[in-house]
Tab-separated table of C-alpha atoms and ligand atoms in Angstrom:
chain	number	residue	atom	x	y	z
A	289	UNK	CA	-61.180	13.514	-10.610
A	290	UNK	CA	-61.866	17.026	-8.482
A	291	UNK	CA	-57.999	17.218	-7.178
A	292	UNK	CA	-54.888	17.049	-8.385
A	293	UNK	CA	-52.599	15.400	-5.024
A	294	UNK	CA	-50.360	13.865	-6.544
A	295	UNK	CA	-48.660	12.186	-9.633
A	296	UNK	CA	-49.658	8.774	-7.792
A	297	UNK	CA	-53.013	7.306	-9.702
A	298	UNK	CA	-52.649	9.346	-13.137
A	299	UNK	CA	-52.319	7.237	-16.050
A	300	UNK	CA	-49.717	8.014	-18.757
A	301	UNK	CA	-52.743	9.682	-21.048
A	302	UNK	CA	-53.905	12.063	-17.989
A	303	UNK	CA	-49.875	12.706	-17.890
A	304	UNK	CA	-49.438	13.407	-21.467
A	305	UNK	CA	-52.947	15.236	-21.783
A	306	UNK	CA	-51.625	17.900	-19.299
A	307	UNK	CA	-48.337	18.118	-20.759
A	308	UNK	CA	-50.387	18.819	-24.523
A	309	UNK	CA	-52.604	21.298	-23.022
A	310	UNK	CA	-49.329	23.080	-20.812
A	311	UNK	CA	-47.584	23.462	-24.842
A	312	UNK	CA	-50.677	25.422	-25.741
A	313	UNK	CA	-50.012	27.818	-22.779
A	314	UNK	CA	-46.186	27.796	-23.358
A	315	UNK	CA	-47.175	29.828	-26.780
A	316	UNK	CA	-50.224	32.075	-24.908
A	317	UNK	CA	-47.399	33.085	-22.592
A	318	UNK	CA	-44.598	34.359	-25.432
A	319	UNK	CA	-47.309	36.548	-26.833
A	320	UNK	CA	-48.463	40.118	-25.686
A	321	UNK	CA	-51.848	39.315	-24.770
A	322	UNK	CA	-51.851	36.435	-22.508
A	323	UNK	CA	-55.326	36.336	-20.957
A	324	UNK	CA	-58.288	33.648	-20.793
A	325	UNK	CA	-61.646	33.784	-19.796
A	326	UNK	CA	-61.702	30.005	-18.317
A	327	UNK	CA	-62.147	30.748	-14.893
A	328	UNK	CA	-63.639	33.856	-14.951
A	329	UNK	CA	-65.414	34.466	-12.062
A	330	UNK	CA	-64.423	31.691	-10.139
A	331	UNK	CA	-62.082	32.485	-6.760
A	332	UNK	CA	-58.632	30.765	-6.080
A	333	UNK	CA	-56.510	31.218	-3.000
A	334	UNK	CA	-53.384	30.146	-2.819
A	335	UNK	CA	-52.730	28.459	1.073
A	336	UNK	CA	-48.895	27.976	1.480
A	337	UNK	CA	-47.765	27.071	5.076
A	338	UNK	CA	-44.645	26.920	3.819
A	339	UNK	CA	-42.505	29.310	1.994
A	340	UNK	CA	-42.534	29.418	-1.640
A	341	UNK	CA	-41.103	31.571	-4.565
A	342	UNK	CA	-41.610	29.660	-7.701
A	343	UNK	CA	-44.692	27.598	-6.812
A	344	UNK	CA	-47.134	30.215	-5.631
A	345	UNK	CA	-45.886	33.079	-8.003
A	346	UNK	CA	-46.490	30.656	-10.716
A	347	UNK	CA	-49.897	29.544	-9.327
A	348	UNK	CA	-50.477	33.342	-9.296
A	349	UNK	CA	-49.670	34.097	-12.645
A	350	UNK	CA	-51.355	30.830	-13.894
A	351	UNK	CA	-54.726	31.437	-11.834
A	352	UNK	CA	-55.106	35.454	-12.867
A	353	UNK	CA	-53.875	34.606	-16.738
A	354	UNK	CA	-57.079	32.259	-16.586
A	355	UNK	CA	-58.941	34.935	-15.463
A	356	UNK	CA	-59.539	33.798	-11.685
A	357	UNK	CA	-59.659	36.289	-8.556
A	358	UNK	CA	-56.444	34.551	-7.000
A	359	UNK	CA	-56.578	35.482	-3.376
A	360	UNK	CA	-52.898	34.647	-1.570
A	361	UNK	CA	-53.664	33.802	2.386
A	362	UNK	CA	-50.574	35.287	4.129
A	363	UNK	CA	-50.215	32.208	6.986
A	364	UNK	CA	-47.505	33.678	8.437
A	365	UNK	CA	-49.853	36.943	9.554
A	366	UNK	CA	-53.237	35.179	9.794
A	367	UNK	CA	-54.733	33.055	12.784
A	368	UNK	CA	-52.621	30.077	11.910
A	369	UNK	CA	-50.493	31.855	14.416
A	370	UNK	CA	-52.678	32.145	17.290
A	371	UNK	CA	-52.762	27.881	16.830
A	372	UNK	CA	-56.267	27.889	14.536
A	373	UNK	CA	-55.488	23.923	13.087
A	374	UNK	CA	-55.358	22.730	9.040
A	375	UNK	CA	-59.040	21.816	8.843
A	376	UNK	CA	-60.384	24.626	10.673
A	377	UNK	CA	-58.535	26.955	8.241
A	378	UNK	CA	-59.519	25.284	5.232
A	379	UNK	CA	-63.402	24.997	6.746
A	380	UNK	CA	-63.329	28.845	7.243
A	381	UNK	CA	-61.917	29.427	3.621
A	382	UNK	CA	-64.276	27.110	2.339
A	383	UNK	CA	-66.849	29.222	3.839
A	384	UNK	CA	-66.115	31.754	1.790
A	385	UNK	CA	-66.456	29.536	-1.468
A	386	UNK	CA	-63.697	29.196	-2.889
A	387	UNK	CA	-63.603	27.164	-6.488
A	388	UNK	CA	-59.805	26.437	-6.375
A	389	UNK	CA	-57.211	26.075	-3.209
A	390	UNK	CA	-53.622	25.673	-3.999
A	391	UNK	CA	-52.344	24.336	-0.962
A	392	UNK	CA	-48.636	23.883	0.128
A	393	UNK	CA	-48.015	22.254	3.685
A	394	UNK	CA	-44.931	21.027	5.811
A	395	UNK	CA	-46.968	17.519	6.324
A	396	UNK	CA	-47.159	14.716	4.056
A	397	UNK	CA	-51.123	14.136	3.550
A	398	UNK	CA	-51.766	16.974	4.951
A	399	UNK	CA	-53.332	18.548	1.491
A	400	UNK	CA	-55.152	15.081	0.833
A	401	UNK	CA	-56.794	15.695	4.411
A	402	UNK	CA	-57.934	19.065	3.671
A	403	UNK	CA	-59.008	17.813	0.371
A	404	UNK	CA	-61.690	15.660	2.027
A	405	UNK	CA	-62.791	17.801	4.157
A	406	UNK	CA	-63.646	21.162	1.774
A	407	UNK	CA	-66.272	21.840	-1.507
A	408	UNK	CA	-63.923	23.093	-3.757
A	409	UNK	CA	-61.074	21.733	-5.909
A	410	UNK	CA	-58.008	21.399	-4.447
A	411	UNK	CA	-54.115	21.352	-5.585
A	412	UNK	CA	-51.628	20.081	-4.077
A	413	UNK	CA	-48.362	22.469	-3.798
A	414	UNK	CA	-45.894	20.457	-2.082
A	415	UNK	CA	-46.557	18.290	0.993
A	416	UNK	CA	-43.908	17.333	3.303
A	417	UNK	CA	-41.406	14.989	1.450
A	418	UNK	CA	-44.444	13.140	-0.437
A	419	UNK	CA	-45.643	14.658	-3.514
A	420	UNK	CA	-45.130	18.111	-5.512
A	421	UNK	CA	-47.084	16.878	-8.812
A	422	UNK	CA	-46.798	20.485	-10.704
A	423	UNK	CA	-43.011	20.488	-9.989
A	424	UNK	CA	-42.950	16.653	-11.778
A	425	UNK	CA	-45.582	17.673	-14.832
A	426	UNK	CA	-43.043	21.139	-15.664
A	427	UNK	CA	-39.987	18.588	-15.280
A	428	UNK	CA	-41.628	16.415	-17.819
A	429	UNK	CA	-42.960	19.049	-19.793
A	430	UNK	CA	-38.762	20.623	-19.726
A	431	UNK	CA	-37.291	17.441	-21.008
A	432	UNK	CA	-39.675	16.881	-23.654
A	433	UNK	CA	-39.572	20.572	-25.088
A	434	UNK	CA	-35.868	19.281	-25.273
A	435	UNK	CA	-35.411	16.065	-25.893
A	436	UNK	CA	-38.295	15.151	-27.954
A	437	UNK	CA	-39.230	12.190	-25.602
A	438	UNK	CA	-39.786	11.151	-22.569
A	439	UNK	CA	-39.833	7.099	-22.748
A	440	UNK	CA	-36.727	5.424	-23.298
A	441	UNK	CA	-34.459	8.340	-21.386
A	442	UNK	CA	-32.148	7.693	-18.717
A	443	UNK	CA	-32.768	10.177	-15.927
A	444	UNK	CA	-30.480	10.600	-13.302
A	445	UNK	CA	-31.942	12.181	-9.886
A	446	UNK	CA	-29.334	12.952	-7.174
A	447	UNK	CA	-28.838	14.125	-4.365
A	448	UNK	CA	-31.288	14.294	-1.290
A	449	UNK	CA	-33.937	11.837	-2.045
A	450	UNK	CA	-34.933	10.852	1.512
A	451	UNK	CA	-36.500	14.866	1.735
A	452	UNK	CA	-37.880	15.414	-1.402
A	453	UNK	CA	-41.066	14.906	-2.371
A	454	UNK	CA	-40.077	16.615	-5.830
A	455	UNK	CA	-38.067	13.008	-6.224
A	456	UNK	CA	-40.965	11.396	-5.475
A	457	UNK	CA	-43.281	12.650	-7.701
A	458	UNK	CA	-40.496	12.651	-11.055
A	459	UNK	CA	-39.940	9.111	-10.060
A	460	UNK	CA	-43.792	8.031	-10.375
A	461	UNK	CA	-44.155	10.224	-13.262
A	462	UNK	CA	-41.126	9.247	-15.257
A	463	UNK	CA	-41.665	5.880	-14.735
A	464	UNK	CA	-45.193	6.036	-16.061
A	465	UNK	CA	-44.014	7.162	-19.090
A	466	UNK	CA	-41.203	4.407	-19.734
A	467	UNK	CA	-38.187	6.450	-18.741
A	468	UNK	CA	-35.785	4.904	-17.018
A	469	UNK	CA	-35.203	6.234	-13.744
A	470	UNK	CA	-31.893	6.297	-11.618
A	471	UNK	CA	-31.483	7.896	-8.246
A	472	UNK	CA	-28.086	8.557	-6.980
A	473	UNK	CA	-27.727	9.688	-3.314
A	474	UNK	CA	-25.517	8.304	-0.218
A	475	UNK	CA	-27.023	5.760	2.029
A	476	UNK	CA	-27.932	8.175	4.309
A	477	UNK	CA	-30.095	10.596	2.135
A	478	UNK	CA	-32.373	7.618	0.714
A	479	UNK	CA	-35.675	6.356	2.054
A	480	UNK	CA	-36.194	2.822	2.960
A	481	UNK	CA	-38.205	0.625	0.418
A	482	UNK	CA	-37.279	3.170	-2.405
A	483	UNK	CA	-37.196	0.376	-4.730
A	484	UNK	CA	-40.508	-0.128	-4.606
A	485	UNK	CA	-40.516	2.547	-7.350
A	486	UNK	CA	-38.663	0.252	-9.779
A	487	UNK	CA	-35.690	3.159	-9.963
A	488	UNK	CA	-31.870	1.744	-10.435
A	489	UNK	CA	-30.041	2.986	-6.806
A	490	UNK	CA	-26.892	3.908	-7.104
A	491	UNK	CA	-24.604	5.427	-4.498
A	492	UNK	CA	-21.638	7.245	-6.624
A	493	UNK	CA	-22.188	10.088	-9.378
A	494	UNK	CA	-19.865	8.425	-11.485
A	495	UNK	CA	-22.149	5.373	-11.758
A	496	UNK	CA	-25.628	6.966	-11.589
A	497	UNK	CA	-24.521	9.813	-13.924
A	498	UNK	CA	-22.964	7.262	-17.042
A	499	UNK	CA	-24.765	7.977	-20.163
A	500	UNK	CA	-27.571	9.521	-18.513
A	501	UNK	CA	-29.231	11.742	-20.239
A	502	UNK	CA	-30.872	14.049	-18.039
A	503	UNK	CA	-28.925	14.461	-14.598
A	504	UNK	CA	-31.902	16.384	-12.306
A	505	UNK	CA	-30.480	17.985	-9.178
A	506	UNK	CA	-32.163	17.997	-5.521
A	507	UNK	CA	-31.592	20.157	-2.947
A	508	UNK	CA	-30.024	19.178	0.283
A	509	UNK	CA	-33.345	20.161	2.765
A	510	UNK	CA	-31.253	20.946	5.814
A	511	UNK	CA	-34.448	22.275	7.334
A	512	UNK	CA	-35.432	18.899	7.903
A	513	UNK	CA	-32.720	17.053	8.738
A	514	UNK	CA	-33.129	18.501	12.949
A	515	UNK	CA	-31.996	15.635	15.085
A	516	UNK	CA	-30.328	13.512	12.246
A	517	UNK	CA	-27.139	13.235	10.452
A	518	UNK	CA	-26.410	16.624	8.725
A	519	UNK	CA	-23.421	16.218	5.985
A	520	UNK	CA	-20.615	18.344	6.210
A	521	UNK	CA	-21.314	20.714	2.563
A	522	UNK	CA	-17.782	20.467	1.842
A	523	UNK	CA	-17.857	16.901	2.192
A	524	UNK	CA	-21.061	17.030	0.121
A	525	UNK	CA	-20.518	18.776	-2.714
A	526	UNK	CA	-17.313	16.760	-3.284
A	527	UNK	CA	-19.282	13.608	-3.574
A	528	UNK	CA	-22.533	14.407	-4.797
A	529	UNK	CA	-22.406	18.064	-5.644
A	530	UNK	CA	-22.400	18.414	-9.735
A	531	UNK	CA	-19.561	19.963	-11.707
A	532	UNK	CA	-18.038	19.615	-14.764
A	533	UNK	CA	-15.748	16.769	-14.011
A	534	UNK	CA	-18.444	14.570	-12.534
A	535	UNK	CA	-20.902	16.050	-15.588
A	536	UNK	CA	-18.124	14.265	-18.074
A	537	UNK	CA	-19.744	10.931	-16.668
A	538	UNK	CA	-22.851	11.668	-18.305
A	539	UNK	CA	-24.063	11.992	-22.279
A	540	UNK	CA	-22.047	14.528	-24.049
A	541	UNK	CA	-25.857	15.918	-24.775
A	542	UNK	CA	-27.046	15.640	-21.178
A	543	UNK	CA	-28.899	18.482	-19.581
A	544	UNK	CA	-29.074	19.219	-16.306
A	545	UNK	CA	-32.019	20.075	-14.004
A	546	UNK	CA	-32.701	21.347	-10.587
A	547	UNK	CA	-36.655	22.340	-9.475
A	548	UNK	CA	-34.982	24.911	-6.756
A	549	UNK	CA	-34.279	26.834	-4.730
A	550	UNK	CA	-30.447	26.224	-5.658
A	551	UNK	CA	-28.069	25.667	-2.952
A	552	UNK	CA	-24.975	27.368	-5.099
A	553	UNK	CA	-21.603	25.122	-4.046
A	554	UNK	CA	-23.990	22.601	-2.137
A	555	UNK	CA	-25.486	20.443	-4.431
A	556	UNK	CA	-24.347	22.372	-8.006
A	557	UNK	CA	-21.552	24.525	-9.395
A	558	UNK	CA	-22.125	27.549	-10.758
A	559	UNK	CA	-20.752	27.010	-13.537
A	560	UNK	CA	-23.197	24.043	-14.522
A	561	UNK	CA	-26.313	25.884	-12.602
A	562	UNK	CA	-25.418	28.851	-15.309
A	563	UNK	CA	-24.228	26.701	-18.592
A	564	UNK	CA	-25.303	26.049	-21.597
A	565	UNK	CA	-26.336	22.400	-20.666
A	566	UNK	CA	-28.826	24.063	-17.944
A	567	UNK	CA	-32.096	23.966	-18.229
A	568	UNK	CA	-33.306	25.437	-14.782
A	569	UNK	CA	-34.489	28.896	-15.991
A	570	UNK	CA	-36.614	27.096	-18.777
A	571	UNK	CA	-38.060	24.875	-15.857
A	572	UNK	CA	-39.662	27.617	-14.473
A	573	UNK	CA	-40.932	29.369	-17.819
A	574	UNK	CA	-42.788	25.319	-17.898
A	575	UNK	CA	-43.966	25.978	-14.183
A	576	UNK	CA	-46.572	28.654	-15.355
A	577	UNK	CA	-47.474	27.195	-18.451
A	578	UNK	CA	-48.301	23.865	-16.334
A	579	UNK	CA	-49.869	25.271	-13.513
A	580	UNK	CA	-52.362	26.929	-16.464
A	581	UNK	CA	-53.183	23.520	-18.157
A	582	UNK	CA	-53.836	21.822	-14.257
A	583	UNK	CA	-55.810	24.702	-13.223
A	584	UNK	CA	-57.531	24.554	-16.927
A	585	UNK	CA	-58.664	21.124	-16.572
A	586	UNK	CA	-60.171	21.567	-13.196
A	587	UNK	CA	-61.981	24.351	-14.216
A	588	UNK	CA	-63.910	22.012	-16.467
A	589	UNK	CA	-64.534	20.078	-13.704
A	590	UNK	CA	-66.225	22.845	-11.261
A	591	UNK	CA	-70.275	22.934	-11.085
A	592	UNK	CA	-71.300	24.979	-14.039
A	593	UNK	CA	-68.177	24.654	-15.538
B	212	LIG	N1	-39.474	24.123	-6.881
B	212	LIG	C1	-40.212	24.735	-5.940
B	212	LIG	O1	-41.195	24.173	-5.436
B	212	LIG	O2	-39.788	25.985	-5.623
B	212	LIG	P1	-40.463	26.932	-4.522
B	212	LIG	O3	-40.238	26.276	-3.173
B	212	LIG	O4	-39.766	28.254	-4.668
B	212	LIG	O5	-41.929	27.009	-4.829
């Protein structure tokens, strides 16, 4: 496989291969010295059509820690603006040969598109609400570091579902690896068919959070709710936002997750975002240790690898 779109069509060894190779880079990254020579002299640009903080500082990190020339294409100043389309973007990047393009776009399929269409290797960033696979592989990564497992956990994932293609990609993932998978949202904030995914639904916080072990925040994507039903926060974060009292409902042990950015009194309390049962600053130590291992693996992939 020359991509990485999505968690969709790994098997649980790919999975767990990744997550093996991202512990090696969780120790490079503690030390000092943190560089490879993997892709050394190879070229990776970073496309994101959509903004980004974690994702493409991580890819960043994660591309020049390998060694690559990581090139980030500023969209918002280049000819994207003057109405140049997807493909013909990607065609003149790919002119350039590239190895590597991270890509990150407001359209679901979008990056698989692209992906037919270019030379190189591509990643997928985040596309529309379908798949974010790097967000799902440091998620996984997170709750093993802490919980020793993955298969047999009950995982709790709340909140705006019908948006979030981070949901999406923890549910395949999870799944895969014999978790067992709740997601806990209002009517209005799931997608049709979502138990096609073989997740429990469950519509209260006190019923999707009891004995969970892992309770994984979304954020409510008001960016894309134009033209639909847009909850009242207030209203929100009474019912679905996570505190302490609705917390209680979960495993005295549980730990709680959010990928972020962190809608503070929205979807989570301070006090939990910043607790000792938080996990959400170690999620993004795992980003850059993951995005090494994906961008490892394709690197033995690329001609003359
Ligand atoms: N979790 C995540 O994708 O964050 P960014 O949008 O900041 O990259």
């Amino acid at each position: 496989r020359r991509d990485l779109i999505g968690i969709e069509g790994l098997s649980a060894a790919e999975i767990l291969g990744l997550l093996d190779l991202a512990e090696e880079f969780v120790d490079l990254n503690r030390q000092i010295e943190k560089k490879r020579t993997t892709l050394r002299g190879r070229t990776q640009i970073n496309l994101f059509f959509e903004a980004s903080t974690r994702t493409q500082a991580s890819f960043e990190i994660a591309g020049k820690r390998l060694g690559a020339d990581v090139m980030n294409m500023s969209v918002g100043t280049s000819s994207v603006k003057k109405g140049e389309t997807l493909i013909d973007t990607a065609m003149t990047l790919n002119a350039m040969h590239p190895d590597i393009l991270v890509v990150r776009h407001h359209a679901s399929g979008a990056v698989a598109l692209l992906a037919r269409k270019v030379d190189c290797c591509v990643v997928n960033a985040g596309d529309g609400a379908h798949e974010h696979p790097t967000q799902a592989l440091l998620d996984a990564l997170t709750i093993r570091r802490n919980k020793g497992r993955i298969q047999g956990l009950t995982v709790a994932i709340c909140g705006d579902v019908l948006h979030s293609r981070v949901a999406r990609s923890n549910m395949l993932l999870l799944s895969t690896l014999g978790a067992r998978v709740r997601v806990v949202a209002p009517s209005s904030l799931l997608p049709a068919g979502i138990e096609q995914y073989g997740v429990e639904v469950h519509r209260s916080m006190e019923s999707g959070l009891a004995d969970a072990d892992i309770v994984m925040m979304l954020r409510l994507q008001r960016e894309r709710m134009a033209g639909s039903f847009i909850p009242s926060v207030k209203e929100y974060f009474h019912y679905f936002g996570l505190d302490e009292a609705k917390l209680h409902h979960a495993r005295p042990d549980a730990l709680v997750m959010h990928p972020g950015p962190m809608n503070r009194g929205v979807e989570i309390d301070s006090a939990v975002a910043d607790g000792p049962r938080s996990l959400i600053r170690e999620q993004v130590e795992m980003g850059v240790a993951v995005r090494m291992a994906v961008l490892d693996a394709l690197a033995r992939k690329l001609p003359n690898a």
